[in-house]
PDB file of N, CA, C and O in Angstrom:
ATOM      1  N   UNK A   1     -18.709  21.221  51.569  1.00 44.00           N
ATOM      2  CA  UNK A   1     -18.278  20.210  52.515  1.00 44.00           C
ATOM      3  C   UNK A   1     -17.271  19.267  51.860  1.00 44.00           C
ATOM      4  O   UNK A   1     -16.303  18.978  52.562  1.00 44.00           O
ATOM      5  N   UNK A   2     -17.328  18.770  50.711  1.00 45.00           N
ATOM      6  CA  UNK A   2     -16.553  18.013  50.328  1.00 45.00           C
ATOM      7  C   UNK A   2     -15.505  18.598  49.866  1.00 45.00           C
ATOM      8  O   UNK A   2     -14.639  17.836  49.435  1.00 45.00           O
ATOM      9  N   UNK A   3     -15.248  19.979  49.804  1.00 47.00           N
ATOM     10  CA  UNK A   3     -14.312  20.235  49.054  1.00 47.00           C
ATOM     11  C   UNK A   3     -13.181  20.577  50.423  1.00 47.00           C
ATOM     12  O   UNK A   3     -11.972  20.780  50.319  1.00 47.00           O
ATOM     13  N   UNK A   4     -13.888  20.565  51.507  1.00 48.00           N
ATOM     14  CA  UNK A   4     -13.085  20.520  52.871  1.00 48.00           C
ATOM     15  C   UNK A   4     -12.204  19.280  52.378  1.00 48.00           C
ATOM     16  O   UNK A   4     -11.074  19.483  51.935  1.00 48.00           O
ATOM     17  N   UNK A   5     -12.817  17.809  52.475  1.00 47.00           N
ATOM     18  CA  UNK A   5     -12.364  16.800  52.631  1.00 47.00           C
ATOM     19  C   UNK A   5     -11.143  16.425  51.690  1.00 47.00           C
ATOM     20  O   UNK A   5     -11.635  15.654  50.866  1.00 47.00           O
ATOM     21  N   UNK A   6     -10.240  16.531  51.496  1.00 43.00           N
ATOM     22  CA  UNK A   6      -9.079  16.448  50.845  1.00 43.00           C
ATOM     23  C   UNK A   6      -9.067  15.040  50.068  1.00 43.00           C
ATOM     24  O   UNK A   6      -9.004  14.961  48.841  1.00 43.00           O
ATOM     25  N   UNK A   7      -9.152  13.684  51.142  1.00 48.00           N
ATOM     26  CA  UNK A   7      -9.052  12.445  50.661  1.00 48.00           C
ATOM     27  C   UNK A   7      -9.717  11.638  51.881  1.00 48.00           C
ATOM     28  O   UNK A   7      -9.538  12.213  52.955  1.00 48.00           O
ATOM     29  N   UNK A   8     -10.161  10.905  51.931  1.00 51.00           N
ATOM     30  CA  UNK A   8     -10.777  10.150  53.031  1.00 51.00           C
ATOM     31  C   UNK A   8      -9.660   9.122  54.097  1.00 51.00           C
ATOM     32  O   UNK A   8      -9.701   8.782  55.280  1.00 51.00           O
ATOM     33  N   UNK A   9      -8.675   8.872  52.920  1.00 59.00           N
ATOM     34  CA  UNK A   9      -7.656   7.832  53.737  1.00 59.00           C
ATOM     35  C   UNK A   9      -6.894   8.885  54.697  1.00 59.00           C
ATOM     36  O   UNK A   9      -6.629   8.582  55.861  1.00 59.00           O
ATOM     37  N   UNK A  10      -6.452  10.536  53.969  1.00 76.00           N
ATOM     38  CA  UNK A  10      -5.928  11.696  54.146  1.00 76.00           C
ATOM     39  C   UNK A  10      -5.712  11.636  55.715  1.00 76.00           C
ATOM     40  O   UNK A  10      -6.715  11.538  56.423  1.00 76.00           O
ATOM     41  N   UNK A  11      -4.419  11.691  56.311  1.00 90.00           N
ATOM     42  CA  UNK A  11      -4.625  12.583  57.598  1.00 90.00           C
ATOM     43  C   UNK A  11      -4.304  14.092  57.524  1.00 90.00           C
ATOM     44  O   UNK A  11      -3.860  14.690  58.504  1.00 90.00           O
ATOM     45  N   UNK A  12      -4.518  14.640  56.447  1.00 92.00           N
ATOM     46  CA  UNK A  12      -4.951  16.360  56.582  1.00 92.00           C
ATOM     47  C   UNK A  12      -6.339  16.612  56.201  1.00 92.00           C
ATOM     48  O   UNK A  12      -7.119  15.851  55.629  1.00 92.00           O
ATOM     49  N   UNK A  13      -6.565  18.128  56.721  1.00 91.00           N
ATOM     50  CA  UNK A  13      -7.993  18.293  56.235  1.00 91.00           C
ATOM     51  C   UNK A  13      -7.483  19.861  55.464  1.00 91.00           C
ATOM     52  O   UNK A  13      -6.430  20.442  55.729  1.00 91.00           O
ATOM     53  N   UNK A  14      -8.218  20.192  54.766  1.00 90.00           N
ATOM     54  CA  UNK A  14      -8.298  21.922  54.300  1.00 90.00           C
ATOM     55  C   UNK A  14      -9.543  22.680  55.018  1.00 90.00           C
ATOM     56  O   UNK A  14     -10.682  22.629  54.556  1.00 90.00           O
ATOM     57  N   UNK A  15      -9.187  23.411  56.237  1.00 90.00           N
ATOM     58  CA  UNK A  15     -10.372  24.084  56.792  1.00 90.00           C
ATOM     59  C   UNK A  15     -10.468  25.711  56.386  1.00 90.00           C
ATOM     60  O   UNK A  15      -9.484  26.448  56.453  1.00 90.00           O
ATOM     61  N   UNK A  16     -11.819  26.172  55.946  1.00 90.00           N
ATOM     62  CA  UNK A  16     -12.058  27.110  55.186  1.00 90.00           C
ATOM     63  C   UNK A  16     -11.911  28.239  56.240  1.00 90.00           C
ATOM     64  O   UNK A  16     -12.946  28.425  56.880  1.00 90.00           O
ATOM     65  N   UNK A  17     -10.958  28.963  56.539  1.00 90.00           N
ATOM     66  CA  UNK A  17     -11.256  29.962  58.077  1.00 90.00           C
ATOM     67  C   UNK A  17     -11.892  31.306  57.420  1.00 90.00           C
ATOM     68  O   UNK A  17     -12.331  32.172  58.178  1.00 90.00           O
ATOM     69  N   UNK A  18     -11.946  31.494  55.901  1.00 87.00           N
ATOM     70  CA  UNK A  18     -12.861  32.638  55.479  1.00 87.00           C
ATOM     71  C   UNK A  18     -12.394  33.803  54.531  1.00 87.00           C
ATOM     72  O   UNK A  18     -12.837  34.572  53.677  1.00 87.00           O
ATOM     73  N   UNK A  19     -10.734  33.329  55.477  1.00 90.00           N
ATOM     74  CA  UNK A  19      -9.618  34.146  54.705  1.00 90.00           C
ATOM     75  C   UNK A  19      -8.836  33.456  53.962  1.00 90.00           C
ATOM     76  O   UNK A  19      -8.186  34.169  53.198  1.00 90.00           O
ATOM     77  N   UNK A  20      -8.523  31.760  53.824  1.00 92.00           N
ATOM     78  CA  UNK A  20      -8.083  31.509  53.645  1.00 92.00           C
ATOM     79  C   UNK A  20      -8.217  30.050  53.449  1.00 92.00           C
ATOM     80  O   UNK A  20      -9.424  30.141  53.221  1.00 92.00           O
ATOM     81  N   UNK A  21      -7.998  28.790  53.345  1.00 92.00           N
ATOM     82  CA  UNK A  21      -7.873  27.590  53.638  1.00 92.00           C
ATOM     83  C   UNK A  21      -6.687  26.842  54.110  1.00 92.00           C
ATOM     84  O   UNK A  21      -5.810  26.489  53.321  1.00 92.00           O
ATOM     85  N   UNK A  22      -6.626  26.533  55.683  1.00 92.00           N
ATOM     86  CA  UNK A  22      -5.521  26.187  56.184  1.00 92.00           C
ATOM     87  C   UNK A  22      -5.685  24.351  56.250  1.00 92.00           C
ATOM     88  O   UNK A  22      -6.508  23.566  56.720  1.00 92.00           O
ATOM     89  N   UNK A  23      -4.420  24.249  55.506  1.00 93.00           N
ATOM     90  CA  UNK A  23      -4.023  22.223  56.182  1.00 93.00           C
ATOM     91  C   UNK A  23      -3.489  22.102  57.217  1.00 93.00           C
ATOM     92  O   UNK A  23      -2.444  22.498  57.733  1.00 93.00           O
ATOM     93  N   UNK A  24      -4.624  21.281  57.587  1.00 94.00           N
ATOM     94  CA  UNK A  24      -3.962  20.973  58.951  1.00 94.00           C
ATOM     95  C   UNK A  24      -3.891  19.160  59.513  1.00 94.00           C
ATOM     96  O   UNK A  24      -4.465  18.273  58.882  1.00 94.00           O
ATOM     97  N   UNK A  25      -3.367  18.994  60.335  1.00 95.00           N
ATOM     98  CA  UNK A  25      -3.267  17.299  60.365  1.00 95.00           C
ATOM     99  C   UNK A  25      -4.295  16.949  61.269  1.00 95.00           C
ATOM    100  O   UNK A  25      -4.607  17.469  62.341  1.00 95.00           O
ATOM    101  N   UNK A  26      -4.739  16.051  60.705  1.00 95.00           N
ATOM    102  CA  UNK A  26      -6.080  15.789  61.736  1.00 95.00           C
ATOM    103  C   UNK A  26      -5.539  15.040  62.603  1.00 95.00           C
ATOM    104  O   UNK A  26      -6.339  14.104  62.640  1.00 95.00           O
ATOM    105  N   UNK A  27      -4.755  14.810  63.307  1.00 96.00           N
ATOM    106  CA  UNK A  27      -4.269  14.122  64.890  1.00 96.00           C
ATOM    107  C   UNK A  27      -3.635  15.507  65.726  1.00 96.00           C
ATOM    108  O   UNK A  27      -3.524  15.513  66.952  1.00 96.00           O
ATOM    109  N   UNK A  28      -3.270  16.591  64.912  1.00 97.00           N
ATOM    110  CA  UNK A  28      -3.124  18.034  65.645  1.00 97.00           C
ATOM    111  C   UNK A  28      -4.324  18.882  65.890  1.00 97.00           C
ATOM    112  O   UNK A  28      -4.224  20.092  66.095  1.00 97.00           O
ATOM    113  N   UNK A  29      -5.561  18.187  65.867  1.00 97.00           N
ATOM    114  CA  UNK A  29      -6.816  18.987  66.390  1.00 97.00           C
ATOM    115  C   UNK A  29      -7.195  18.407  67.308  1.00 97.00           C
ATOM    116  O   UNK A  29      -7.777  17.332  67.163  1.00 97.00           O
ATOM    117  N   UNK A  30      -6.884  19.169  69.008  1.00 97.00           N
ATOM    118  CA  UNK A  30      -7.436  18.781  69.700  1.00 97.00           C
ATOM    119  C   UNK A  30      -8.960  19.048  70.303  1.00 97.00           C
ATOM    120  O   UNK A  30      -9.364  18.377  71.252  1.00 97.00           O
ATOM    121  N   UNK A  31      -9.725  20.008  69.726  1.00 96.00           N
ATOM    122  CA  UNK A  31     -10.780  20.437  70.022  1.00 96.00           C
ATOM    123  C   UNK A  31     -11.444  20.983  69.042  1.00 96.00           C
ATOM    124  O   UNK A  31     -10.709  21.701  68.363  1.00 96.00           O
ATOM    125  N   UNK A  32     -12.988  20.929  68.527  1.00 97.00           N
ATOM    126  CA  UNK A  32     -13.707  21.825  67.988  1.00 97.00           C
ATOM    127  C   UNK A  32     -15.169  22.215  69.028  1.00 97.00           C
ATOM    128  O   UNK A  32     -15.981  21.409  69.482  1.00 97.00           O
ATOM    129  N   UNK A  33     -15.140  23.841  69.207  1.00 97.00           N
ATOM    130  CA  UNK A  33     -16.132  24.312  69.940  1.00 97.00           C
ATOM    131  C   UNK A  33     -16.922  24.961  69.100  1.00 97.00           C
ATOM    132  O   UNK A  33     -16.399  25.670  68.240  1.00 97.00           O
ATOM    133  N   UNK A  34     -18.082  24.866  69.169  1.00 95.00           N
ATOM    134  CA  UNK A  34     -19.176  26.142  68.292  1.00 95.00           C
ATOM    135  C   UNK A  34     -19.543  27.174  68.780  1.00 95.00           C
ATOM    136  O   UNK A  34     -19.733  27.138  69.996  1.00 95.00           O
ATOM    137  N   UNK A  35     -19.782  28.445  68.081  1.00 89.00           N
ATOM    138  CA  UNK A  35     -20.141  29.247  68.611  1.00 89.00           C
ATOM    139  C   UNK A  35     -20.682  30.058  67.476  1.00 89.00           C
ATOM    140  O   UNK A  35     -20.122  30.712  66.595  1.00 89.00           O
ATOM    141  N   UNK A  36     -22.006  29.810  67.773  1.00 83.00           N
ATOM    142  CA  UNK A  36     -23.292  30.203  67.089  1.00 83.00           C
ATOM    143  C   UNK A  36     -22.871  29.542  66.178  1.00 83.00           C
ATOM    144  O   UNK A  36     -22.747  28.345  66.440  1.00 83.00           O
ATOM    145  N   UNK A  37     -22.423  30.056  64.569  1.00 80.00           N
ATOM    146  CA  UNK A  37     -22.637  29.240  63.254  1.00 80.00           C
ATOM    147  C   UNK A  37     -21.460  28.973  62.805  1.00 80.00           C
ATOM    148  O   UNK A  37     -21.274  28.564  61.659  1.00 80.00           O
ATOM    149  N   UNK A  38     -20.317  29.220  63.856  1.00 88.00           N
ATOM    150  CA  UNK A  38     -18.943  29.094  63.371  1.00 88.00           C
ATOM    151  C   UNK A  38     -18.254  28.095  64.708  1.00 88.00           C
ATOM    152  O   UNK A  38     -18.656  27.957  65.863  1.00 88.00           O
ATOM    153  N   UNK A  39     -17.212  27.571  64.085  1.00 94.00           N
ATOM    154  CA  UNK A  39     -16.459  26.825  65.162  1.00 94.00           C
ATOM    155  C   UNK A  39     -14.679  27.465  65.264  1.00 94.00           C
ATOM    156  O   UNK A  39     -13.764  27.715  64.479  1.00 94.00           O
ATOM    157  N   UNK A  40     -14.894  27.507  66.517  1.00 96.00           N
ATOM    158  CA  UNK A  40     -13.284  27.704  66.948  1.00 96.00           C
ATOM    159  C   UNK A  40     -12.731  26.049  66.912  1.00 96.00           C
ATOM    160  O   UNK A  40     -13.380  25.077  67.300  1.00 96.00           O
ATOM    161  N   UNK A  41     -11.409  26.039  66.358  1.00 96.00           N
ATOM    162  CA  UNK A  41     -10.557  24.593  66.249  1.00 96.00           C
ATOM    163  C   UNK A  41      -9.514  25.565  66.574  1.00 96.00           C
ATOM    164  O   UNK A  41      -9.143  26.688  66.234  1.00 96.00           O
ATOM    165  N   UNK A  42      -9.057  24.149  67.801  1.00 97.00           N
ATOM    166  CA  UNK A  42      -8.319  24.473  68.858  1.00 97.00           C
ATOM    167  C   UNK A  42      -7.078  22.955  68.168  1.00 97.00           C
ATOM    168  O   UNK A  42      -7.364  21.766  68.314  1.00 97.00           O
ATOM    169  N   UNK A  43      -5.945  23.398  67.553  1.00 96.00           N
ATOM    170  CA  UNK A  43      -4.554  22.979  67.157  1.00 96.00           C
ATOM    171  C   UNK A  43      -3.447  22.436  68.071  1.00 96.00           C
ATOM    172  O   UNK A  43      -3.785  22.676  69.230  1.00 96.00           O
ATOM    173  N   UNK A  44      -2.335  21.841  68.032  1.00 96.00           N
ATOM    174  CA  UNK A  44      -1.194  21.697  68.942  1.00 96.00           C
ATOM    175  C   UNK A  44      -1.028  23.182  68.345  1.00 96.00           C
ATOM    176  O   UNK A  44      -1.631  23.817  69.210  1.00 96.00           O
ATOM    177  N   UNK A  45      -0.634  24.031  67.506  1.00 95.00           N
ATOM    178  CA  UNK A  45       0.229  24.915  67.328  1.00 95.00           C
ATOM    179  C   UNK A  45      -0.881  26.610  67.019  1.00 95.00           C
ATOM    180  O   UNK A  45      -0.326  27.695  66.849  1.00 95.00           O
ATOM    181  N   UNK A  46      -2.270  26.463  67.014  1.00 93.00           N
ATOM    182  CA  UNK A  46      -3.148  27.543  66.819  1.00 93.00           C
ATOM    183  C   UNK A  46      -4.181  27.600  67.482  1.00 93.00           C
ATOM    184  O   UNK A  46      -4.376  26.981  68.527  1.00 93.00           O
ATOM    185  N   UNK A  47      -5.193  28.590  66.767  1.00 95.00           N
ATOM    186  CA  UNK A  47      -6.901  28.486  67.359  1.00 95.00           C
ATOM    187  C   UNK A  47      -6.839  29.018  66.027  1.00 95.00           C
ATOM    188  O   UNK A  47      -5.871  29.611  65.551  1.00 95.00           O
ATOM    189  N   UNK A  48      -8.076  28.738  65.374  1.00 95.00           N
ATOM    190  CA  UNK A  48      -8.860  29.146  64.003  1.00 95.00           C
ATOM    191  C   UNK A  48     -10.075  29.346  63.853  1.00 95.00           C
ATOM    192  O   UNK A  48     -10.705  28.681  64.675  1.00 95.00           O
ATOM    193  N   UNK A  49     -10.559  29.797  63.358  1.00 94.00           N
ATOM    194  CA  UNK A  49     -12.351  30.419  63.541  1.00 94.00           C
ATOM    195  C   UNK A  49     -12.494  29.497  61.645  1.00 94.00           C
ATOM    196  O   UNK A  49     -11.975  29.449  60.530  1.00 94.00           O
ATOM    197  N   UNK A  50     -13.507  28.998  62.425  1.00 93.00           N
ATOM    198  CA  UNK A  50     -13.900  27.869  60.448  1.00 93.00           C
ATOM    199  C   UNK A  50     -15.170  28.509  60.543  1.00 93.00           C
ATOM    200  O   UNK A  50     -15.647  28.987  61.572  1.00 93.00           O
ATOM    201  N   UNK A  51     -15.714  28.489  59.358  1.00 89.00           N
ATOM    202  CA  UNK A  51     -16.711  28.656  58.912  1.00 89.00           C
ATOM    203  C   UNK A  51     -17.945  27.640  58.325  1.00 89.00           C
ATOM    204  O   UNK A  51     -18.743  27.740  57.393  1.00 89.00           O
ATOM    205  N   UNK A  52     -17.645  26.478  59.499  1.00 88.00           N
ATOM    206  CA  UNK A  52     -18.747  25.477  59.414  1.00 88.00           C
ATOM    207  C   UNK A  52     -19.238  24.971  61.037  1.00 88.00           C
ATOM    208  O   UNK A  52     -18.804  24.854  62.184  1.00 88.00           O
ATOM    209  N   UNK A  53     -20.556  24.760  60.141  1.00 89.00           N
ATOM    210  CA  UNK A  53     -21.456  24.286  61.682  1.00 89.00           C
ATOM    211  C   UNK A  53     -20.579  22.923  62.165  1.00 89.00           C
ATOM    212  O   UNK A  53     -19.759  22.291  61.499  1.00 89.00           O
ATOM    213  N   UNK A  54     -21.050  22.682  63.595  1.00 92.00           N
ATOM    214  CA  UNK A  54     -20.465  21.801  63.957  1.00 92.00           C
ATOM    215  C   UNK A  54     -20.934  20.428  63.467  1.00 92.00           C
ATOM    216  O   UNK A  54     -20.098  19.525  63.470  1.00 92.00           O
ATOM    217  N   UNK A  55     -22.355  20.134  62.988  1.00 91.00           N
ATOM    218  CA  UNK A  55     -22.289  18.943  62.758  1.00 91.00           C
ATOM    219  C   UNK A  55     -21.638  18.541  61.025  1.00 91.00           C
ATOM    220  O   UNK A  55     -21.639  17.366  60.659  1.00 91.00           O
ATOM    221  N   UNK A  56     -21.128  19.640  60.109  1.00 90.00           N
ATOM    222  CA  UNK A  56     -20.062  19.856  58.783  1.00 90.00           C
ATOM    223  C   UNK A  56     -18.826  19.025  59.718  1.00 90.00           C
ATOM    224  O   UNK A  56     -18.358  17.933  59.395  1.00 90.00           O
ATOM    225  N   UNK A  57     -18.476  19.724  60.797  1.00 91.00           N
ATOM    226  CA  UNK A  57     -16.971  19.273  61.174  1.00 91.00           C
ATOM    227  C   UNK A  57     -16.961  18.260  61.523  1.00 91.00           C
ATOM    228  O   UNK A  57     -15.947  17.563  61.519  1.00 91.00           O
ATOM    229  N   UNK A  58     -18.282  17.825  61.992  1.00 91.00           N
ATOM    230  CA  UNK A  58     -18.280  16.428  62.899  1.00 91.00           C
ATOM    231  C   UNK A  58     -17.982  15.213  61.531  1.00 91.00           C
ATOM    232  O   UNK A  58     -17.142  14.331  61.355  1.00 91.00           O
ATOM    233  N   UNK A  59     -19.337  15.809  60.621  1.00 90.00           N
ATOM    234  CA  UNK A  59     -19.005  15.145  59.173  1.00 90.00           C
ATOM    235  C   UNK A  59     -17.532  14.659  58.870  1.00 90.00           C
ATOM    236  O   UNK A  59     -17.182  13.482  58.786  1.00 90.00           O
ATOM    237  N   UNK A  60     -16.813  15.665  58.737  1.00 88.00           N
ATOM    238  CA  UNK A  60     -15.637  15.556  57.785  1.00 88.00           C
ATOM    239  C   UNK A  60     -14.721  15.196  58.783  1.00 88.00           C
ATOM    240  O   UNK A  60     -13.610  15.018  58.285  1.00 88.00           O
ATOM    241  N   UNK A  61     -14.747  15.021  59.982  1.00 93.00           N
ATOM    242  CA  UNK A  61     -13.536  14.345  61.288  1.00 93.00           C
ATOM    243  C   UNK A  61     -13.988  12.653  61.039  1.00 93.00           C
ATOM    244  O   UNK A  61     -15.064  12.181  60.674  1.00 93.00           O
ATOM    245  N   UNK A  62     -12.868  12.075  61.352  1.00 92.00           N
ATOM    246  CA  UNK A  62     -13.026  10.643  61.722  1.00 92.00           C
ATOM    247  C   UNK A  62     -13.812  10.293  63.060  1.00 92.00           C
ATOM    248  O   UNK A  62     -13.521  10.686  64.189  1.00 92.00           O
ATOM    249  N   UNK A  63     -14.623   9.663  62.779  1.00 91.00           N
ATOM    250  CA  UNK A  63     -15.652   9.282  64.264  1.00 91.00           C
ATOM    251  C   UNK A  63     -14.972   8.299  64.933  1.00 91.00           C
ATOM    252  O   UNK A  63     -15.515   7.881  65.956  1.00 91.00           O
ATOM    253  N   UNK A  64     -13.854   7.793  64.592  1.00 93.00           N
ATOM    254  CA  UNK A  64     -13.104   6.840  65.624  1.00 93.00           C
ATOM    255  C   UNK A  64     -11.910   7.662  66.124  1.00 93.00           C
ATOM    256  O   UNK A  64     -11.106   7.020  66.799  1.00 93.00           O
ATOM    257  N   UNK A  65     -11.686   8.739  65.957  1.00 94.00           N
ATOM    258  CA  UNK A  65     -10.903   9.828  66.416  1.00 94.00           C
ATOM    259  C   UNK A  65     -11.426  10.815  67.602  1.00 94.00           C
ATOM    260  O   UNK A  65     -10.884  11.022  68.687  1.00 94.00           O
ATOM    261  N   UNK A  66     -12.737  11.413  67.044  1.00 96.00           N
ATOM    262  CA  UNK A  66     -13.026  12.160  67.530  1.00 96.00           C
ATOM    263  C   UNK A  66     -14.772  12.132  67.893  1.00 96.00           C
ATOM    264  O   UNK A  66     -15.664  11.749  67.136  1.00 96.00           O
ATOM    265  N   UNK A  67     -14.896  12.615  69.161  1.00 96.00           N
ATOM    266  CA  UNK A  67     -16.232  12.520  70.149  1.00 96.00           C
ATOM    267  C   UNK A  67     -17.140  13.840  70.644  1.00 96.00           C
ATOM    268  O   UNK A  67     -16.590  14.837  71.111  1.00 96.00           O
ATOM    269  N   UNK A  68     -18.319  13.754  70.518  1.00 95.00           N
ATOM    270  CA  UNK A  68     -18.886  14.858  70.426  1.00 95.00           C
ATOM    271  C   UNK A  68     -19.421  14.954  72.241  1.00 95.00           C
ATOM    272  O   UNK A  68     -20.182  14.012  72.462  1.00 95.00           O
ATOM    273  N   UNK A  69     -19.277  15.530  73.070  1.00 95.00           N
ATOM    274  CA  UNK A  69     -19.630  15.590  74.592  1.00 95.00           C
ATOM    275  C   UNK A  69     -19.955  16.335  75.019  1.00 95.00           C
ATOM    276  O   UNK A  69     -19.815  16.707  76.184  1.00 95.00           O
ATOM    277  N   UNK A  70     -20.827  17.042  73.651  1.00 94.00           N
ATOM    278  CA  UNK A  70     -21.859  18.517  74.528  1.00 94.00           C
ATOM    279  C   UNK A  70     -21.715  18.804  73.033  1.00 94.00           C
ATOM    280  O   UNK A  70     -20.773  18.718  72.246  1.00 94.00           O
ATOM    281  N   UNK A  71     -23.388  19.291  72.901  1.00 92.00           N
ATOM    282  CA  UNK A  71     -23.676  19.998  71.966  1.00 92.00           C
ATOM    283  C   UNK A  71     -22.464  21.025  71.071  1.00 92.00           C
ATOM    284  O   UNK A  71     -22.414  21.180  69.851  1.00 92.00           O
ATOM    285  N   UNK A  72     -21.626  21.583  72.038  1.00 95.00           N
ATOM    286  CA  UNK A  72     -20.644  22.600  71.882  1.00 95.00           C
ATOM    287  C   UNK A  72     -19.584  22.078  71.655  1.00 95.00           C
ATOM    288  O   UNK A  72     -18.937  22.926  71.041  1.00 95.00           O
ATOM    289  N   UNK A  73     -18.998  21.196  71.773  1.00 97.00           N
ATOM    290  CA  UNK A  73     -17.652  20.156  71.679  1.00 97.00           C
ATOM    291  C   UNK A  73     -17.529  18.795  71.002  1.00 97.00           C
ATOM    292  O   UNK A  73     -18.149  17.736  70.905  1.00 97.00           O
ATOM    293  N   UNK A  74     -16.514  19.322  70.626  1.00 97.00           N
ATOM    294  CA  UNK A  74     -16.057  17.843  69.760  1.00 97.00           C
ATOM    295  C   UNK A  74     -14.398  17.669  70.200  1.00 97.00           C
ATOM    296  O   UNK A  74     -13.514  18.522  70.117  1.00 97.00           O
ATOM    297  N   UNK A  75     -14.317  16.482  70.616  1.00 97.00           N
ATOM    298  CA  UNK A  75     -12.563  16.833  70.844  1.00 97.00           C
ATOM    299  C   UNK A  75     -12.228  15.427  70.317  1.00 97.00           C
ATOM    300  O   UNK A  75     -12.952  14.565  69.819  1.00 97.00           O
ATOM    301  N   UNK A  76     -10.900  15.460  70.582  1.00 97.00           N
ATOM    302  CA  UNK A  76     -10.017  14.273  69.828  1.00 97.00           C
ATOM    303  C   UNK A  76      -9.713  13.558  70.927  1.00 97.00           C
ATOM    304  O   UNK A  76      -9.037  14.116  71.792  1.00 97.00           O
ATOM    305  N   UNK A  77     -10.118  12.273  71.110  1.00 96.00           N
ATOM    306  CA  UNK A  77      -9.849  11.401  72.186  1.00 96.00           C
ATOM    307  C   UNK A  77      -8.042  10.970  72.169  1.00 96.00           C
ATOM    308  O   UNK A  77      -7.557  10.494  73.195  1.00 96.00           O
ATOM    309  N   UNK A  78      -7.374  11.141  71.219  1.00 93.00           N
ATOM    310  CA  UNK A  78      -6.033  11.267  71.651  1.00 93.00           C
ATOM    311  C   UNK A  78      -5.687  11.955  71.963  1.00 93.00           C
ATOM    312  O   UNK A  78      -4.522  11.892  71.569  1.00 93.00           O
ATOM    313  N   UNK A  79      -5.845  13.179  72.754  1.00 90.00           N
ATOM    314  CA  UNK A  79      -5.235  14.010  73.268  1.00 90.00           C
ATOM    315  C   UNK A  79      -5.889  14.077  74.587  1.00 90.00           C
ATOM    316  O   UNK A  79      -5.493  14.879  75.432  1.00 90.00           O
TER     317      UNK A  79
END
């Protein structure tokens, strides 16, 4: 988990998709959905399959950014 977290002030994150670790800007994630033990993150510019539970992502997102509104969702209130 922490090694997701890049820097705390950071607006990027490094998300582990399994194959790889992609940076991405955390104001370009408009959605994280779960499904079963993995989450689809939904991008301005992708979709990515991560390899963390949702409450890891919820962890490592800013909670004044982003809102959880069903067990299954987390989205970014700026968008």
């Amino acid at each position: 988990l922490k090694n997701e977290l890049i820097n705390k002030k950071s607006d990027r994150i490094a998300l582990n998709t399994g194959k790889s670790f992609e940076i991405v800007k955390i104001d370009d994630i408009i959605l994280c959905q779960a499904d079963e033990n993995y989450i689809w993150c939904t991008t301005t510019s992708s979709k990515m399959h991560i390899n963390k539970s949702m409450r890891e992502i919820e962890e490592i997102l800013p909670e004044e950014k982003f809102f959880r509104i069903h067990k299954s969702f987390l989205i970014n209130l700026n968008h």
